[in-house]
CSV table of C-alpha atoms in Angstrom, one decimal:
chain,number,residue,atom,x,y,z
E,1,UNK,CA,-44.9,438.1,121.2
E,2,UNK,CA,-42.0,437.8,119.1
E,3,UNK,CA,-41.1,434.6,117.7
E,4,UNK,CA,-37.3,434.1,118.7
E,5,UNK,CA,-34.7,432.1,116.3
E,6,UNK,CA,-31.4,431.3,117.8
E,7,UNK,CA,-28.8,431.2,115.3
E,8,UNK,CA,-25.3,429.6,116.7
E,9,UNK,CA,-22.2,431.7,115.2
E,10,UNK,CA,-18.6,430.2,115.2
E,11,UNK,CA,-17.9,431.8,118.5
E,12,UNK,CA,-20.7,429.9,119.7
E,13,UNK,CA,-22.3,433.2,120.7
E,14,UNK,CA,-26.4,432.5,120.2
E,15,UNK,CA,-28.3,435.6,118.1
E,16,UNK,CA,-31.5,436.1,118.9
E,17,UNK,CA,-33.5,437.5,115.5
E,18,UNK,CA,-36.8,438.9,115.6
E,19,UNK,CA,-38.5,437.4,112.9
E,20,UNK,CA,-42.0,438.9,111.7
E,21,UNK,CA,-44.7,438.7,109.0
E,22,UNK,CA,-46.6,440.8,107.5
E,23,UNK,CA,-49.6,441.4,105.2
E,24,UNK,CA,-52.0,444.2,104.4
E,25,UNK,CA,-55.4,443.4,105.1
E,26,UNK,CA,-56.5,442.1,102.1
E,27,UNK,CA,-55.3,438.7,103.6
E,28,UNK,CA,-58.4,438.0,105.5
E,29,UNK,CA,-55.8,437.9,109.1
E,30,UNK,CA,-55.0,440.0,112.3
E,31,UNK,CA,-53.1,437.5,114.0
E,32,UNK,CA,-51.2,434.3,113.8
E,33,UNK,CA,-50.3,431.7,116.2
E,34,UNK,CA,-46.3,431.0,116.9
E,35,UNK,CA,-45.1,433.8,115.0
E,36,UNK,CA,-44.9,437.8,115.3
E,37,UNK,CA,-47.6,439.6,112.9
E,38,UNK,CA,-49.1,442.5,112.0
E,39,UNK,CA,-51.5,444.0,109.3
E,40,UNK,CA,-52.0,447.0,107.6
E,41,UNK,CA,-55.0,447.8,107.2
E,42,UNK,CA,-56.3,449.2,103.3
E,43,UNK,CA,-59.5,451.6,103.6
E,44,UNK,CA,-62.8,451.2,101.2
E,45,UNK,CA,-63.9,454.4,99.8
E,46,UNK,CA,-66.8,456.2,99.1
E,47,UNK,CA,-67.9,460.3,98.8
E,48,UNK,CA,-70.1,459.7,101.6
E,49,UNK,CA,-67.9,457.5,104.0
E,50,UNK,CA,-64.5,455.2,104.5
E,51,UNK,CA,-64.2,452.8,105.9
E,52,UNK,CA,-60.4,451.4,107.9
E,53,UNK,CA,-59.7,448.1,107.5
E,54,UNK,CA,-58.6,447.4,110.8
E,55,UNK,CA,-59.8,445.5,114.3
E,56,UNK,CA,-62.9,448.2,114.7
E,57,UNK,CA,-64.6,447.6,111.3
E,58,UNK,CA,-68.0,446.6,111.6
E,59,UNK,CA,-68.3,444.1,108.2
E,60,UNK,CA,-71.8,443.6,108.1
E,61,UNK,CA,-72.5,447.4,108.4
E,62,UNK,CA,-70.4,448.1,106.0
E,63,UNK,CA,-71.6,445.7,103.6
E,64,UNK,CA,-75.0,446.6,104.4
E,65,UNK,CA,-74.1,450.6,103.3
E,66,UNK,CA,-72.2,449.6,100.4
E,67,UNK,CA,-75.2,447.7,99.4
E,68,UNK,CA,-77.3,450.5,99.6
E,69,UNK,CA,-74.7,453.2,98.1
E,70,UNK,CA,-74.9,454.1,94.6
E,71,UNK,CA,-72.1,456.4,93.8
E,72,UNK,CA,-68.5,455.4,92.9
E,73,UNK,CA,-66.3,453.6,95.4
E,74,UNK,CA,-62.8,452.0,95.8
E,75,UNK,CA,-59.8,451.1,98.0
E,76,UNK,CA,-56.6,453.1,99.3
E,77,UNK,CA,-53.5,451.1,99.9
E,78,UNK,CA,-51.9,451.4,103.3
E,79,UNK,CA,-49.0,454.2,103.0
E,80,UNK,CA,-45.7,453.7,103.6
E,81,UNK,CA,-45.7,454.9,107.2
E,82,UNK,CA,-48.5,452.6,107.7
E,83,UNK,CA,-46.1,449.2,106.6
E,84,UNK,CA,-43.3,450.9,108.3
E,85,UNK,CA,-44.9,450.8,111.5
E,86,UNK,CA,-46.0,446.9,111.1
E,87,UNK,CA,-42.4,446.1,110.7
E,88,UNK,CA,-41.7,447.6,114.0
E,89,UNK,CA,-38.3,446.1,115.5
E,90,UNK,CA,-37.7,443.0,113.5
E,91,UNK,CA,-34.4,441.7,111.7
E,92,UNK,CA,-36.0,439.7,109.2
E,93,UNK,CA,-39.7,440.5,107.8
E,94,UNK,CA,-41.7,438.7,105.4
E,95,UNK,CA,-44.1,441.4,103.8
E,96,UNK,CA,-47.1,439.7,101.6
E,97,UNK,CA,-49.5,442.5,99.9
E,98,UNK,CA,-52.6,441.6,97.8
E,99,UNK,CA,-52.0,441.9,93.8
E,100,UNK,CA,-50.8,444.1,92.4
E,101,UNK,CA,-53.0,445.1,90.0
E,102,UNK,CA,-55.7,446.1,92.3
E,103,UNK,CA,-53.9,447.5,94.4
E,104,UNK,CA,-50.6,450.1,95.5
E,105,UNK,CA,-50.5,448.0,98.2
E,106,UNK,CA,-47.2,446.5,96.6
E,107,UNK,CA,-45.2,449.7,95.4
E,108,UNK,CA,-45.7,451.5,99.3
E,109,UNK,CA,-44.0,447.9,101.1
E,110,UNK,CA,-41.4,448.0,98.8
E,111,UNK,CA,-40.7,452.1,99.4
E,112,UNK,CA,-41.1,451.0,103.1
E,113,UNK,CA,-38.3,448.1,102.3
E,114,UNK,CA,-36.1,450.6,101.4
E,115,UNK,CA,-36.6,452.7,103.9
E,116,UNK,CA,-36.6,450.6,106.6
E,117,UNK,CA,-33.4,448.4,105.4
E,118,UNK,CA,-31.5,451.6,104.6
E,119,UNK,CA,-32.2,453.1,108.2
E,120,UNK,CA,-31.5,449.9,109.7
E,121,UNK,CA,-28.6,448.3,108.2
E,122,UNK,CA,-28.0,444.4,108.5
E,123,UNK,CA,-32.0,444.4,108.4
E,124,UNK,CA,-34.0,442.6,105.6
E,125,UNK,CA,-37.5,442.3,104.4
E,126,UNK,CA,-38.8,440.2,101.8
E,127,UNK,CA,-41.9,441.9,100.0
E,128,UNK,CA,-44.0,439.1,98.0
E,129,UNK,CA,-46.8,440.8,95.7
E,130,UNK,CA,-49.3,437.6,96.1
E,131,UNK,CA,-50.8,438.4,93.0
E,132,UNK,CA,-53.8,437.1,94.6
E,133,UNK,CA,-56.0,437.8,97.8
E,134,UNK,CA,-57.5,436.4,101.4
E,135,UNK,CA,-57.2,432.8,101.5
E,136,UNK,CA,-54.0,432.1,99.3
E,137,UNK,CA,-52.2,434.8,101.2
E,138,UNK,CA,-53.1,432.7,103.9
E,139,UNK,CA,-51.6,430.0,102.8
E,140,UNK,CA,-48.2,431.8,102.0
E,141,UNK,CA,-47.7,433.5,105.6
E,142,UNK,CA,-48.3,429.5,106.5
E,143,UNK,CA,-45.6,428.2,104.5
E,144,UNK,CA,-42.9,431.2,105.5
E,145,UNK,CA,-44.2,430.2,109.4
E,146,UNK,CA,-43.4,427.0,108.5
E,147,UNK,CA,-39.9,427.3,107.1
E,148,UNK,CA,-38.9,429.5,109.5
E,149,UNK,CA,-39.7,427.4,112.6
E,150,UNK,CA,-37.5,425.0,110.3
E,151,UNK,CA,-34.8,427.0,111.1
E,152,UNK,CA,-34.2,427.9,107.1
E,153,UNK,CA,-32.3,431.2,106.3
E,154,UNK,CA,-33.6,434.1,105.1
E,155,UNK,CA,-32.7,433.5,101.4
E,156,UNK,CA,-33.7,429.9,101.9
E,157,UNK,CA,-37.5,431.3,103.1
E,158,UNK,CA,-37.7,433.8,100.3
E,159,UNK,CA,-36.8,431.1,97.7
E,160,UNK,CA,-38.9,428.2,98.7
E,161,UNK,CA,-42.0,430.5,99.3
E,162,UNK,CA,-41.8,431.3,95.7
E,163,UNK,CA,-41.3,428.0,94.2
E,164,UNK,CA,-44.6,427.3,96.6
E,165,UNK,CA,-46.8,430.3,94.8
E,166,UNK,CA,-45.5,429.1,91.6
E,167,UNK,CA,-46.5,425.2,91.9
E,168,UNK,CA,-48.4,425.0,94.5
E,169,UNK,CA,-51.0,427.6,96.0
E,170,UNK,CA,-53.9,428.8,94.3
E,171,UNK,CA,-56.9,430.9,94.2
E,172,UNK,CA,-60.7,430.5,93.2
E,173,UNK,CA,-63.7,432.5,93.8
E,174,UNK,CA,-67.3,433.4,93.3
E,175,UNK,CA,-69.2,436.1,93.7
E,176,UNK,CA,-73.1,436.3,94.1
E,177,UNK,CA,-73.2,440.5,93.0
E,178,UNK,CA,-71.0,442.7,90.9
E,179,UNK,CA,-72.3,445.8,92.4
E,180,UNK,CA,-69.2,446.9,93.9
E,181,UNK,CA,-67.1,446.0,91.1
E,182,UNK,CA,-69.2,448.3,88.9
E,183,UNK,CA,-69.3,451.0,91.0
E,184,UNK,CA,-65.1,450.5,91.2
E,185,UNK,CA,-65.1,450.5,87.5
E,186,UNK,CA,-64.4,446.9,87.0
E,187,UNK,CA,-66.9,445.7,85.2
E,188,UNK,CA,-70.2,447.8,83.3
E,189,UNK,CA,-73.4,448.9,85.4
E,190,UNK,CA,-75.5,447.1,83.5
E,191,UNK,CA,-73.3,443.6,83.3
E,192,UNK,CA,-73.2,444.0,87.2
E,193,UNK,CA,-77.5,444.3,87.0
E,194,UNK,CA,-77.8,441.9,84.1
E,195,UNK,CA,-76.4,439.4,86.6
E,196,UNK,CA,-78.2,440.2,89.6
E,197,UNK,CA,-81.7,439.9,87.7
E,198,UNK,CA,-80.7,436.3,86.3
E,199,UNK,CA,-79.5,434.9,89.4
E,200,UNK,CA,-76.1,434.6,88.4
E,201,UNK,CA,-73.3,433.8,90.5
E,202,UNK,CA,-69.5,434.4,88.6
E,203,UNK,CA,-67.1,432.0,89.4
E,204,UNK,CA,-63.3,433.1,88.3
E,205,UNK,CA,-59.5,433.1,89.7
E,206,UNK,CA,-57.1,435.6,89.7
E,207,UNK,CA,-55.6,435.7,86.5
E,208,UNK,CA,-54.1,439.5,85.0
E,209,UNK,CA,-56.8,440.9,87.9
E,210,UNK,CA,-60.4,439.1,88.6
E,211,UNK,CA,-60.8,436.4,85.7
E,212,UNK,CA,-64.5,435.3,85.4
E,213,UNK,CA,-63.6,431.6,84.2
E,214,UNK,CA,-67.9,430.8,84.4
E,215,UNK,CA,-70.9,431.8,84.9
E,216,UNK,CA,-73.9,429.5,86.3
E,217,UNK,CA,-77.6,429.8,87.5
E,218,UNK,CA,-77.7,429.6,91.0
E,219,UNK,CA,-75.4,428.8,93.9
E,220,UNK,CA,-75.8,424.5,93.9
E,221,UNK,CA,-74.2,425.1,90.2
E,222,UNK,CA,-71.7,427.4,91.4
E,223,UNK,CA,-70.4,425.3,94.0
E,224,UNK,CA,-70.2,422.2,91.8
E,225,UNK,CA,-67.8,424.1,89.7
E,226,UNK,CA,-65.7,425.6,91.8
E,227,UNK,CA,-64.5,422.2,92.9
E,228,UNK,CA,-64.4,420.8,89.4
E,229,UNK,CA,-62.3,423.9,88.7
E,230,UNK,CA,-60.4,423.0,91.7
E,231,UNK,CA,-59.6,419.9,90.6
E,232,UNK,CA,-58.9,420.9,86.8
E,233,UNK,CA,-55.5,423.5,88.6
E,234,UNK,CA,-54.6,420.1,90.3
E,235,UNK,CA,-56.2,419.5,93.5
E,236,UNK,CA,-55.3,416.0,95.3
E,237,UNK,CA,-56.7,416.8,98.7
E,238,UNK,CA,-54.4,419.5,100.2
E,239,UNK,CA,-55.2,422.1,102.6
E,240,UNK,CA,-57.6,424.5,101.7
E,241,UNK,CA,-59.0,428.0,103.5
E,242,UNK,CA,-62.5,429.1,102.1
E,243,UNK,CA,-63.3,432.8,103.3
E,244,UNK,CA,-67.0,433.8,102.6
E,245,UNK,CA,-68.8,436.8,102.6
E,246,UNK,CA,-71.8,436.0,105.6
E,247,UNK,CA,-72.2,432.6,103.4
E,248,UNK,CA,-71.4,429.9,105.8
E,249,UNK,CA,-73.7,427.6,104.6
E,250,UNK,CA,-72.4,427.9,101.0
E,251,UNK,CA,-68.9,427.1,102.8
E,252,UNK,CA,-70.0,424.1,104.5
E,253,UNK,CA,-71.3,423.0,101.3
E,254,UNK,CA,-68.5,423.3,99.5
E,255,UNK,CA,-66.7,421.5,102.2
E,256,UNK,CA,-68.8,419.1,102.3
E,257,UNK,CA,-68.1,418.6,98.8
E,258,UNK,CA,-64.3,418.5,98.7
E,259,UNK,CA,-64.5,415.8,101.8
E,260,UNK,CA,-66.7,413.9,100.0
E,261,UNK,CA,-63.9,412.8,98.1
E,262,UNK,CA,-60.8,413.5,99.7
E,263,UNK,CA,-61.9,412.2,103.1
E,264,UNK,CA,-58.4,413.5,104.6
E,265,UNK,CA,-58.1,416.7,103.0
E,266,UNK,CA,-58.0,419.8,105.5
E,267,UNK,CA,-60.3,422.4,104.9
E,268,UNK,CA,-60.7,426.0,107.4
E,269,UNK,CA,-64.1,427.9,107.1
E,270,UNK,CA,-63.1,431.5,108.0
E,271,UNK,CA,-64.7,434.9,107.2
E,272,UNK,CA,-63.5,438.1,105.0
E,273,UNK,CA,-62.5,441.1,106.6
E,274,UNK,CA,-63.1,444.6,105.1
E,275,UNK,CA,-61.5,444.4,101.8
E,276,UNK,CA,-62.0,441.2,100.6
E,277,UNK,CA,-65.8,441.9,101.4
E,278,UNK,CA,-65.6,445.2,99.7
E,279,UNK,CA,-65.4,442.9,96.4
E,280,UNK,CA,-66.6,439.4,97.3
E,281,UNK,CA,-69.3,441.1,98.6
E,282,UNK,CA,-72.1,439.5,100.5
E,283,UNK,CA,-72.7,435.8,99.6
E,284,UNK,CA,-69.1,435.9,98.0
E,285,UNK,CA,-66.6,432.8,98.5
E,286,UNK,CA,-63.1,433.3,97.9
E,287,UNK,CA,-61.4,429.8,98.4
E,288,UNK,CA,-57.3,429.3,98.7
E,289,UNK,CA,-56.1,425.6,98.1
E,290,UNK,CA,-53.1,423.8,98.0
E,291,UNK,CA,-52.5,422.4,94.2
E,292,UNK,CA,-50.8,418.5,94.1
């Protein structure tokens, strides 16, 4: 459903907007409560197969084939028709797309912005390039559904969601293989399998792309620094969303870390959808927390 603001003019006339959000799928979301939302869906590519990242994606078997592929692979951005059509009707849209440097996903919503505000005049959209991924993107559709059903202006929205990228979310990770990342160019072949025969697990945040911050020996280790890292950006017990890769038990760990000593501190165990999997990869953890 759309989520309907009335806005009182000085005639006292009410205007009904249709408000919406958006993200490409490298958000981790289909659907939100309380507000209209759509996703467009990236696609993970291979020579032998792609794969849509949409509602009929089968994860596991795709993570299971990209396991076992060995030839070069990587992601398409959703095209311009594609963010055009998540926009559908509404007067005011809030576009969110995963970094930038990964990704077109950015440069297509903002050719769709122009297209869609110049054939609809009066219309706006706000693109944000997240420069991060899953779980923090998250956390920024939250905020916008949470200023909006203040009743803040569009300006207002696009301001204050900014200041709260800028102080307040932020973005973690840790990723049990680098297979994919090779195979996408990211990183060498033999880094990626250097890793894998040590037992290494990377743990990083997104800083001009992937940033590997540290590297430890086994998962337990992992986990500890992720939440010392956590706390180094300025964690004090906000929210946080942990997506992982078919690792719940890693997740609950983690959890069961931060609540161990912020007792009141919210935390969401949710899964990765296709892209976000693509590179977490099985066993990956990509956590989005709220910073002060």
């Amino acid at each position: 459903f759309h989520y309907v603001l009335c806005l009182s003019e000085a005639k006292g006339m009410d205007i009904k907007m249709k408000i919406k959000i958006v993200a490409d799928s490298g958000a981790n979301m289909r659907t939100m409560d309380a507000i209209d939302f759509s996703c467009a869906p990236l696609t993970i590519v291979t020579a032998e197969r792609e794969f849509r990242d949409d509602e009929s994606l089968d994860v596991l078997e795709m993570t299971d084939f990209l396991k076992r592929f060995q030839g070069k692979s990587g992601s398409a951005c959703p095209g311009v028709g594609d963010w055009l059509e998540a926009f559908g009707d509404a007067d005011e849209v809030y576009c969110l797309t995963i970094i930038s440097l990964l990704s077109g996903s950015y440069n297509a919503a903002m050719a769709a912005k122009a297209q869609y505000e110049e054939k609809h005049p009066g219309r706006k959209v706000f693109v944000l390039d997240s420069y991060s991924a899953g779980p923090e993107m998250k956390l920024l559709a939250e905020k916008i559904r949470s200023l909006v059903s203040e009743g803040k202006t569009f300006e207002a929205v696009c301001r204050e969601v900014l200041e709260y990228k800028e102080r307040r979310s932020c973005l973690v990770f840790c990723l049990e293989s680098l297979k994919n990342l090779a195979n996408n160019g990211r990183i060498s072949h033999a880094a990626a399998a250097f890793s894998s025969v040590m037992g290494i697990r990377v743990v990083g945040d997104v800083k001009d792309g992937l940033h590997p911050t540290d590297k430890c020996r086994g998962e337990k280790k992992a986990l500890l620094k992720i939440f010392s890292n956590m706390k180094g950006k300025g964690y004090t017990g906000g929210t946080v969303i942990i997506d992982h890769c078919f690792n719940e038990k890693a997740a609950n760990h983690l959890k069961g870390l931060i609540l161990s000593e912020f007792e009141a501190a919210k935390v969401r165990i949710e899964k990765t959808l296709g892209l976000c999997s693509f590179y977490a990869e099985q066993g990956g953890l990509m956590i989005g927390f709220e910073r002060g």
